[in-house]
XYZ file of N, CA and C in Angstrom:
372
model
N -38.749 -45.420 31.166
C -37.708 -44.248 30.071
C -36.929 -45.593 29.135
N -37.076 -44.141 27.723
C -36.740 -45.964 26.547
C -34.945 -44.450 26.042
N -34.255 -45.485 26.648
C -33.216 -44.248 25.159
C -32.481 -44.654 24.546
N -32.326 -44.320 23.727
C -31.666 -44.414 22.074
C -30.234 -44.084 21.694
N -29.749 -45.329 21.532
C -28.051 -44.610 20.815
C -27.349 -45.039 19.720
N -27.222 -44.082 18.993
C -26.925 -45.250 17.599
C -25.573 -44.415 17.910
N -24.598 -45.871 17.188
C -23.042 -45.776 16.750
C -22.861 -46.252 15.898
N -21.596 -45.941 15.306
C -20.818 -46.671 13.612
C -21.192 -45.881 13.143
N -20.973 -44.522 12.921
C -21.127 -43.916 11.756
C -19.397 -43.985 11.947
N -19.897 -42.800 10.708
C -18.230 -42.256 9.656
C -18.513 -41.909 8.748
N -16.571 -41.683 8.180
C -16.525 -41.353 6.633
C -15.989 -42.351 5.741
N -16.729 -42.709 4.882
C -15.702 -44.541 4.004
C -16.075 -43.681 2.273
N -15.320 -44.562 1.800
C -15.613 -44.624 0.612
C -16.770 -45.647 -0.120
N -16.616 -44.891 -1.421
C -18.079 -45.370 -2.859
C -17.534 -46.585 -2.590
N -19.125 -47.292 -2.413
C -18.603 -49.097 -2.620
C -18.242 -49.573 -0.986
N -18.293 -49.009 0.241
C -17.400 -49.629 1.089
C -18.817 -49.740 2.004
N -18.569 -50.815 2.847
C -19.337 -51.262 3.967
C -19.656 -50.617 5.417
N -20.755 -50.418 5.976
C -20.337 -50.203 7.596
C -21.767 -50.410 7.922
N -20.739 -50.473 8.909
C -22.491 -51.249 10.237
C -23.285 -50.611 11.085
N -24.010 -49.980 11.302
C -24.617 -49.193 12.771
C -24.774 -49.538 14.030
N -25.044 -49.489 14.622
C -25.329 -50.381 16.114
C -26.649 -48.955 17.194
N -27.722 -49.529 17.593
C -28.727 -49.163 17.645
C -28.525 -49.853 20.267
N -28.717 -48.798 21.127
C -28.562 -49.780 22.160
C -29.993 -49.418 22.411
N -30.242 -49.918 23.212
C -31.272 -49.025 23.586
C -31.721 -49.686 25.456
N -32.042 -48.822 25.686
C -31.370 -49.087 27.227
C -33.702 -49.022 27.971
N -34.312 -50.141 27.706
C -35.766 -50.483 27.845
C -35.458 -51.940 28.794
N -35.969 -51.959 29.060
C -36.091 -53.111 30.534
C -37.007 -54.013 29.125
N -38.205 -54.252 28.138
C -38.902 -54.765 27.855
C -38.738 -55.014 25.527
N -37.766 -55.587 25.641
C -36.453 -55.148 24.145
C -37.537 -54.453 22.935
N -37.722 -56.241 23.598
C -38.922 -57.587 22.341
C -40.012 -57.261 22.243
N -40.844 -55.897 23.347
C -41.754 -55.621 22.954
C -41.926 -54.888 22.059
N -40.715 -53.943 20.963
C -40.664 -52.602 20.552
C -39.940 -53.295 18.847
N -41.004 -52.285 17.962
C -40.506 -52.305 16.530
C -39.694 -51.339 16.367
N -39.272 -51.506 15.756
C -37.273 -50.737 15.697
C -37.318 -50.313 14.223
N -37.042 -48.992 14.360
C -36.456 -48.456 12.699
C -34.881 -47.458 12.202
N -35.476 -47.616 11.064
C -33.781 -46.833 10.486
C -34.714 -45.907 9.420
N -33.987 -44.236 9.830
C -34.256 -42.716 9.156
C -32.855 -42.416 9.114
N -32.803 -41.611 7.599
C -32.637 -41.033 7.807
C -32.210 -39.980 7.199
N -31.750 -38.205 7.514
C -31.791 -37.026 7.207
C -30.426 -36.763 6.140
N -30.566 -36.218 4.894
C -29.269 -35.902 4.164
C -29.281 -34.455 4.739
N -28.832 -33.982 4.806
C -28.209 -31.734 3.902
C -28.895 -31.335 3.969
N -29.919 -30.023 4.274
C -30.849 -29.936 3.961
C -32.355 -30.398 3.500
N -32.494 -31.488 3.400
C -33.382 -32.613 3.409
C -34.266 -33.130 4.129
N -35.479 -32.843 3.520
C -35.896 -34.482 5.097
C -35.981 -35.258 5.585
N -35.797 -35.719 6.566
C -36.265 -37.135 6.998
C -36.852 -38.498 6.617
N -36.036 -39.371 5.777
C -36.109 -39.655 5.339
C -36.493 -41.515 5.789
N -38.006 -42.258 5.273
C -37.446 -43.460 5.995
C -36.874 -44.478 5.731
N -35.990 -45.530 5.979
C -34.475 -46.628 6.027
C -35.807 -47.963 6.258
N -36.058 -48.120 7.420
C -35.886 -49.742 7.190
C -36.923 -50.155 8.812
N -37.556 -50.773 8.659
C -38.204 -51.213 10.158
C -38.319 -53.045 10.821
N -37.935 -53.225 11.042
C -37.384 -54.692 11.671
C -38.958 -54.368 12.926
N -39.894 -55.971 13.083
C -40.596 -55.820 13.796
C -39.633 -56.656 14.463
N -40.648 -56.473 16.314
C -40.623 -56.808 17.646
C -39.657 -58.223 17.930
N -40.600 -59.465 17.438
C -39.497 -60.499 17.291
C -38.062 -60.871 15.837
N -38.362 -60.024 15.470
C -37.360 -60.047 14.724
C -37.798 -60.312 12.889
N -38.515 -61.231 12.857
C -39.290 -62.089 12.319
C -39.801 -61.520 10.414
N -40.067 -60.307 10.804
C -40.115 -59.569 9.432
C -39.461 -58.723 9.521
N -39.235 -58.122 8.398
C -37.642 -56.545 7.756
C -38.633 -55.234 5.707
N -39.046 -54.671 6.360
C -39.247 -53.868 5.148
C -38.493 -52.964 4.808
N -38.198 -52.453 3.152
C -37.001 -51.531 3.375
C -37.189 -50.582 2.534
N -36.464 -49.192 2.285
C -36.435 -48.620 1.613
C -36.675 -48.964 0.326
N -36.985 -48.733 -0.967
C -36.572 -48.912 -1.902
C -35.304 -48.973 -2.789
N -34.703 -47.934 -1.960
C -33.405 -46.682 -2.654
C -32.144 -47.851 -1.319
N -32.634 -48.409 -0.604
C -31.664 -49.450 0.220
C -31.704 -50.576 0.560
N -32.769 -50.809 -0.079
C -32.759 -52.867 -1.081
C -32.278 -53.326 -2.014
N -31.707 -54.399 -0.489
C -30.566 -55.651 -1.631
C -29.828 -54.464 -1.364
N -29.246 -54.397 -0.301
C -27.709 -52.777 0.097
C -28.258 -52.876 1.305
N -28.831 -53.123 2.450
C -28.733 -52.623 3.511
C -29.646 -54.081 4.110
N -29.358 -54.359 5.607
C -29.888 -54.870 6.482
C -30.357 -54.913 7.952
N -31.481 -55.010 8.376
C -31.756 -55.061 9.512
C -31.361 -56.226 10.362
N -31.428 -55.362 11.977
C -31.843 -57.542 12.385
C -32.049 -56.500 13.472
N -32.161 -57.578 15.011
C -31.618 -56.985 16.084
C -30.753 -58.115 16.970
N -31.082 -58.341 18.205
C -30.362 -59.123 19.532
C -31.688 -58.231 20.326
N -32.539 -60.158 20.542
C -33.469 -59.200 21.114
C -31.892 -59.337 23.577
N -31.578 -60.331 22.939
C -31.019 -60.553 23.773
C -29.619 -59.833 24.947
N -28.945 -59.307 23.727
C -28.830 -57.537 23.889
C -29.039 -56.017 23.698
N -30.457 -56.042 24.111
C -30.936 -54.457 23.493
C -30.701 -54.090 22.708
N -29.905 -53.930 21.361
C -29.713 -53.688 19.882
C -29.799 -54.374 18.754
N -30.307 -53.026 18.142
C -30.882 -53.646 16.287
C -29.767 -52.021 16.068
N -29.644 -53.653 14.410
C -28.098 -53.351 14.032
C -28.474 -53.265 12.761
N -27.767 -52.078 11.677
C -28.182 -51.421 9.781
C -26.787 -52.044 9.723
N -27.025 -52.763 8.827
C -26.013 -53.360 7.818
C -25.967 -52.244 6.019
N -24.852 -51.838 6.122
C -24.479 -50.882 5.169
C -23.736 -51.591 4.298
N -24.069 -51.984 2.917
C -22.897 -52.253 1.904
C -23.207 -51.791 0.317
N -22.599 -51.344 -0.448
C -21.831 -50.764 -1.423
C -22.195 -49.780 -1.217
N -22.065 -48.835 -0.511
C -22.384 -47.141 -0.252
C -21.826 -46.471 -1.145
N -22.838 -46.007 -1.499
C -22.948 -44.603 -2.691
C -23.237 -43.127 -1.801
N -22.707 -42.209 -3.270
C -22.760 -41.045 -1.576
C -24.434 -40.331 -1.762
N -24.850 -40.977 -2.087
C -26.235 -40.270 -2.016
C -26.923 -40.475 -1.382
N -26.465 -41.871 0.129
C -26.381 -42.400 1.589
C -26.009 -41.488 2.504
N -25.468 -41.034 1.922
C -24.542 -40.386 3.072
C -26.121 -39.118 3.939
N -26.379 -38.860 5.335
C -26.772 -39.074 5.426
C -26.496 -38.762 8.146
N -27.326 -37.851 8.310
C -27.105 -38.209 9.891
C -28.590 -39.382 10.418
N -27.890 -40.846 10.068
C -29.266 -41.948 10.761
C -29.567 -41.863 12.443
N -31.033 -42.466 12.141
C -31.326 -42.399 13.526
C -32.044 -43.616 13.141
N -32.137 -44.121 14.591
C -33.052 -45.426 15.671
C -33.932 -44.898 16.382
N -34.911 -45.907 15.327
C -36.109 -45.457 16.494
C -36.441 -46.230 16.513
N -37.984 -46.649 18.273
C -38.272 -47.587 18.065
C -40.453 -47.159 18.540
N -40.613 -47.928 19.062
C -42.392 -47.884 19.164
C -43.037 -49.733 19.690
N -43.856 -49.276 20.897
C -44.046 -50.527 21.121
C -45.559 -51.055 20.963
N -44.690 -52.984 21.036
C -45.877 -52.866 20.059
C -45.951 -53.494 17.700
N -46.163 -54.261 17.864
C -46.019 -54.357 15.546
C -46.983 -53.246 14.622
N -47.040 -52.870 16.122
C -48.859 -51.956 15.268
C -47.762 -50.335 14.377
N -46.283 -51.243 14.962
C -45.369 -49.686 14.419
C -44.355 -50.361 13.396
N -44.053 -51.245 13.276
C -43.218 -52.309 12.794
C -45.066 -51.701 11.099
N -46.046 -51.908 11.151
C -47.371 -51.419 9.755
C -47.225 -49.753 9.176
N -46.757 -48.504 10.524
C -46.529 -47.245 11.087
C -45.510 -46.425 10.670
N -43.878 -47.243 10.807
C -43.084 -46.840 11.361
C -42.580 -45.228 11.875
N -43.468 -44.735 10.883
C -42.914 -43.551 10.855
C -43.661 -42.026 11.736
N -44.468 -43.010 12.735
C -45.063 -42.784 13.675
C -44.738 -42.909 15.093
N -43.273 -43.694 15.177
C -42.797 -44.376 15.873
C -42.187 -42.890 17.075
N -42.513 -42.822 18.728
C -42.867 -41.837 19.082
C -41.368 -41.674 19.998
N -40.380 -42.704 19.768
C -39.359 -42.732 20.587
C -38.524 -42.539 19.217
N -36.573 -41.441 20.041
C -35.827 -40.887 19.222
C -34.343 -41.033 19.548
N -33.414 -41.585 18.811
C -31.843 -41.557 18.745
C -31.762 -39.758 18.502
N -30.530 -40.119 18.888
C -30.157 -38.363 18.322
C -29.269 -38.025 16.931
N -28.096 -39.830 16.882
C -28.029 -39.381 15.375
C -26.189 -40.333 15.467
N -25.992 -40.377 14.249
C -25.501 -41.124 13.556
C -24.665 -40.297 12.283
N -23.007 -39.730 11.812
C -22.994 -39.685 11.000
C -22.182 -40.523 9.784
N -23.304 -40.134 8.736
C -23.005 -41.021 7.817
C -22.289 -40.612 6.630
N -20.992 -40.538 6.548
C -20.475 -39.788 4.726
C -19.813 -40.311 3.612
N -20.225 -40.556 3.043
C -19.913 -41.447 2.209
C -19.133 -40.918 0.734
N -17.784 -40.347 0.317
C -17.292 -40.168 -0.381
C -16.562 -41.187 -2.122
N -16.683 -40.004 -2.630
C -16.665 -40.481 -4.667
C -15.126 -41.464 -4.660
């Protein structure tokens, strides 16, 4: 079984910071590429960031580059998303996702395992 649980969402003001976590119930977390996605109200799900299985490589959507940082702690089976300088357009449900092997680092939209999401709301 692969179970992913996001936490850390909430309501913040524009310019604030927020940190999300994704806890993975899996036996070999270090085998999985991990990613963050988001879905705004009435919109399709978008890619946010991805991290390789070792944590050595990261890639970001242009909309969050320089503001968000993805990381992971393989000893804790946890992935993180540090979000700084938040904007109202960052408002969305944020999902974590996973796939075995770093082929999914190159193709994160194909990741087969998903959490249920956590809501981030950024007010003016």
